[in-house]
């Protein structure tokens, strides 16, 4: 392991935070706006998910690979303990990391984690069943449209695709998302391990995303000893990052890191 940074990872006057994206946008795109909003105070060290490390998902892909890769990334930066920020699929990986290595985290900030590791409740199982059934047989753009629509409240429309040809990396997303969904359900973790997490946790979600986000918020509220949950109005899982990381959200993140 590399030499550890000072406690709190405050190098000079800058707080250092590791950040994981979700299963669609690369980390640099997901966190470009937030990095600018935090400039001069907080430095985000972004890491893309291992499922996209190659042209196709690894045949033996697992959440454990993501957890190990995150630990190695922190080691490469010299951080024995660190703040962790994540969105969607990266949120699942971060929760898995927190359950396996609670001693390494100073804080955890999440926005709408894709799921919660561990044996699901009946309501959680029903969500996964509905999502899988709704995506069965779909590929490409049809898969992506269905993936978004099924996670929003009734009557909320997913955003239209951006103008122009899709970026090259978008072609890997349907297969990557399907692989991640299967790996999430296969990952085994005792949810009681979250009770050992003494660091503060912040969880945000939008009021336009489906009711499964409120369900997950309630589960995590009962497990983490120190968690603050905030629902953001007019926001859902697929709005642009600048709408998710609003000034109100940025202020909440700064408060988390300052308290930690």
C-alpha atoms as one frame of an Amber mdcrd trajectory, in Angstrom:
protein
   0.000   0.000   0.000   1.205   3.525  -0.778   1.995   5.923   2.033  -1.201
   7.285   3.542  -2.197  10.924   3.202  -2.836  12.947   6.358  -6.069  12.262
   8.247  -9.089  13.585   6.350  -7.040  13.745   3.147  -6.689  17.503   3.392
  -3.602  18.229   1.296  -2.980  21.945   1.743  -6.493  23.430   1.865  -8.020
  20.976  -0.616 -10.262  18.041   0.304  -9.744  14.986  -1.900 -12.703  12.786
  -2.857 -12.818   9.590  -4.950 -15.778   9.466  -7.338 -17.449   6.602  -9.214
 -19.956   7.111 -12.065 -23.014   5.085 -12.998 -23.412   2.598 -15.790 -23.871
   5.058 -18.668 -21.776   8.244 -18.704 -18.003   8.000 -18.191 -16.755   9.466
 -14.925 -15.228  12.557 -16.547 -18.561  13.457 -18.124 -20.639  12.570 -15.058
 -18.575  14.800 -12.754 -17.398  17.637 -15.022 -19.958  20.102 -13.652 -19.435
  19.087 -10.031 -15.648  19.374 -10.380 -16.065  22.944 -11.597 -18.483  23.773
  -8.773 -15.978  22.462  -6.210 -12.863  23.948  -7.820 -10.393  25.354  -5.328
 -11.954  23.535  -2.377 -12.409  19.883  -3.319 -10.591  17.764  -5.877 -12.487
  14.824  -7.342 -10.406  11.804  -8.340 -12.681  10.059 -10.825 -12.511   6.382
 -11.719 -14.481   4.579 -14.425 -16.079   1.220 -13.707 -14.204  -1.981 -14.505
 -17.124  -3.327 -16.541 -16.017  -0.894 -19.276 -12.277  -1.525 -19.003 -12.348
  -3.433 -22.311 -14.381  -3.451 -25.501 -16.837  -5.915 -23.913 -17.680  -6.729
 -20.285 -15.326  -9.322 -18.766 -16.907 -12.788 -18.968 -16.218 -13.311 -15.251
 -17.279  -9.807 -14.211 -18.293  -9.384 -10.566 -18.861  -6.620  -8.048 -15.861
  -7.962  -6.127 -13.684  -6.916  -9.076 -15.021  -3.368  -8.781 -14.429  -3.314
  -5.015 -10.845  -4.537  -5.413 -10.175  -2.060  -8.216 -11.472   0.828  -6.102
  -9.170  -0.181  -3.241  -6.233  -0.356  -5.655  -7.131   3.068  -7.085  -7.122
   4.611  -3.600  -3.800   2.919  -2.854  -2.300   4.326  -6.055  -3.216   7.831
  -4.876  -1.737   7.209  -1.433  -5.072   7.293   0.402  -5.430   4.760   3.195
  -8.770   6.340   4.164 -10.864   8.482   1.860 -14.135  10.206   1.054 -16.199
   8.342  -1.547 -18.820   9.848  -3.867 -20.927   7.776  -6.252 -23.947   7.722
  -8.535 -26.240   4.868  -9.662 -24.206   1.734 -10.476 -21.181   3.262  -8.821
 -23.395   3.700  -5.776 -23.970  -0.051  -5.580 -20.214  -0.656  -5.842 -19.603
   1.954  -3.132 -22.118   0.327  -0.799 -20.436  -3.032  -1.417 -17.087  -1.405
  -0.618 -18.481   0.174   2.560 -19.797  -3.163   3.753 -16.507  -4.921   3.046
 -14.048  -2.187   4.102 -15.769   0.255   6.476 -12.439   1.134   8.072 -11.222
   2.778   4.841 -13.980   5.369   4.418 -14.127   8.850   5.926 -17.540   9.534
   4.394 -19.891   8.196   1.730 -22.043  10.377  -0.548 -24.577   8.719  -2.855
 -27.137   9.798  -5.408 -29.710   7.140  -6.269 -27.618   3.964  -5.947 -28.743
   1.394  -8.512 -29.549  -1.100  -5.754 -28.451  -2.196  -2.287 -26.124  -5.184
  -1.883 -27.507  -8.142   0.011 -30.622 -10.324  -0.017 -33.471  -8.171  -1.393
 -36.856  -7.621   0.163 -39.988  -8.707  -1.698 -40.472  -5.129  -2.959 -36.897
  -4.952  -4.224 -37.233  -8.323  -5.972 -40.385  -7.118  -7.695 -38.537  -4.059
  -9.039 -35.784  -6.240 -10.511 -38.374  -8.613 -11.997 -40.212  -5.723 -13.628
 -36.994  -4.204 -14.970 -35.757  -7.481 -16.444 -39.140  -8.269 -17.987 -39.380
  -4.793 -19.506 -35.931  -5.065 -21.094 -36.190  -8.658 -22.323 -35.345  -8.890
 -26.020 -34.400  -5.210 -26.337 -31.027  -4.086 -27.672 -29.263  -0.862 -28.563
 -31.282   2.353 -28.405 -34.492   0.450 -27.583 -32.785  -1.094 -24.536 -31.501
   2.269 -23.343 -34.912   3.934 -23.740 -36.624   1.145 -21.822 -33.938   1.166
 -19.139 -34.658   4.829 -18.455 -38.449   4.715 -18.720 -38.831   1.827 -16.289
 -37.051   3.744 -13.527 -39.159   6.906 -13.667 -42.486   7.710 -12.072 -45.539
   7.219 -14.323 -45.978  10.216 -16.582 -42.339  11.319 -16.353 -40.644  11.110
 -19.736 -36.957  10.261 -20.107 -34.852  12.929 -21.807 -34.516  12.710 -25.595
 -31.183  11.520 -26.963 -28.727  14.350 -27.597 -28.492  15.611 -31.184 -25.958
  14.112 -33.515 -24.430  10.636 -33.599 -23.956   8.886 -30.246 -20.431   8.880
 -28.795 -18.410   5.717 -29.512 -18.581   4.536 -25.898 -22.391   4.406 -25.970
 -22.354   1.191 -28.020 -20.935  -0.708 -25.024 -23.634   0.434 -22.601 -26.508
  -2.025 -23.241 -24.226  -5.038 -22.701 -22.486  -3.346 -19.778 -25.733  -2.458
 -18.047 -27.136  -5.959 -18.467 -23.903  -7.415 -17.079 -23.969  -5.052 -14.112
 -27.605  -5.847 -13.307 -26.805  -9.570 -13.189 -23.684  -8.986 -11.076 -25.587
  -6.797  -8.610 -28.143  -9.509  -7.973 -25.412 -12.146  -7.612 -23.324 -10.157
  -5.116 -23.645 -11.482  -1.584 -23.350  -9.142   1.386 -24.774  -9.168   4.890
 -26.591  -5.828   5.136 -26.020  -5.849   8.868 -22.395  -4.957   8.049 -23.575
  -1.396   7.347 -24.243  -0.986  11.066 -20.467  -1.083  11.618 -19.985   1.978
   9.407 -19.183   4.852  11.754 -18.535   7.443   9.031 -21.268   9.892   7.956
 -23.375   9.061   4.899 -25.325  11.388   2.612 -28.013   9.979   0.302 -29.810
  12.088  -2.276 -32.613  11.146  -4.654 -35.034  12.924  -6.964 -38.787  13.115
  -6.567 -39.329  12.269 -10.248 -37.583   8.878 -10.047 -39.690   5.799  -9.274
 -40.843   4.819  -5.801 -38.024   2.272  -5.567 -35.705   5.136  -4.585 -37.850
   5.943  -1.547 -37.822   2.232  -0.698 -34.016   2.119  -0.839 -33.718   5.301
   1.195 -35.863   3.749   3.924 -33.757   0.586   3.996 -30.462   2.480   4.229
 -31.882   4.793   6.894 -32.448   1.770   9.119 -28.958   0.366   8.564 -26.409
   3.199   8.659 -25.874   4.707  12.136 -25.134   8.198  10.737 -27.039   9.026
   7.552 -28.659  12.162   6.178 -31.217  11.716   3.368 -32.514  14.476   1.125
 -35.085  14.377  -1.668 -34.553  16.925  -4.453 -37.573  18.399  -6.221 -37.928
  18.262 -10.001 -35.033  15.831 -10.439 -34.793  12.248 -11.644 -32.080   9.702
 -12.386 -31.458  10.790 -15.967 -31.442  14.577 -15.884 -28.115  16.242 -16.778
 -25.495  16.237 -13.995 -25.770  19.998 -13.540 -29.396  19.539 -12.479 -28.508
  16.780 -10.014 -25.547  18.591  -8.480 -27.399  21.846  -7.860 -26.016  24.517
  -5.494 -28.168  23.006  -2.734 -26.707  19.548  -3.388 -23.150  20.893  -3.559
 -23.642  22.648  -0.213 -24.857  19.378   1.340 -21.772  17.553   0.064 -19.440
  20.212   1.420 -21.159  19.969   4.807 -20.678  16.191   4.790 -16.971  16.413
   4.035 -16.432  19.191   6.550 -18.171  17.187   9.283 -16.250  14.020   8.430
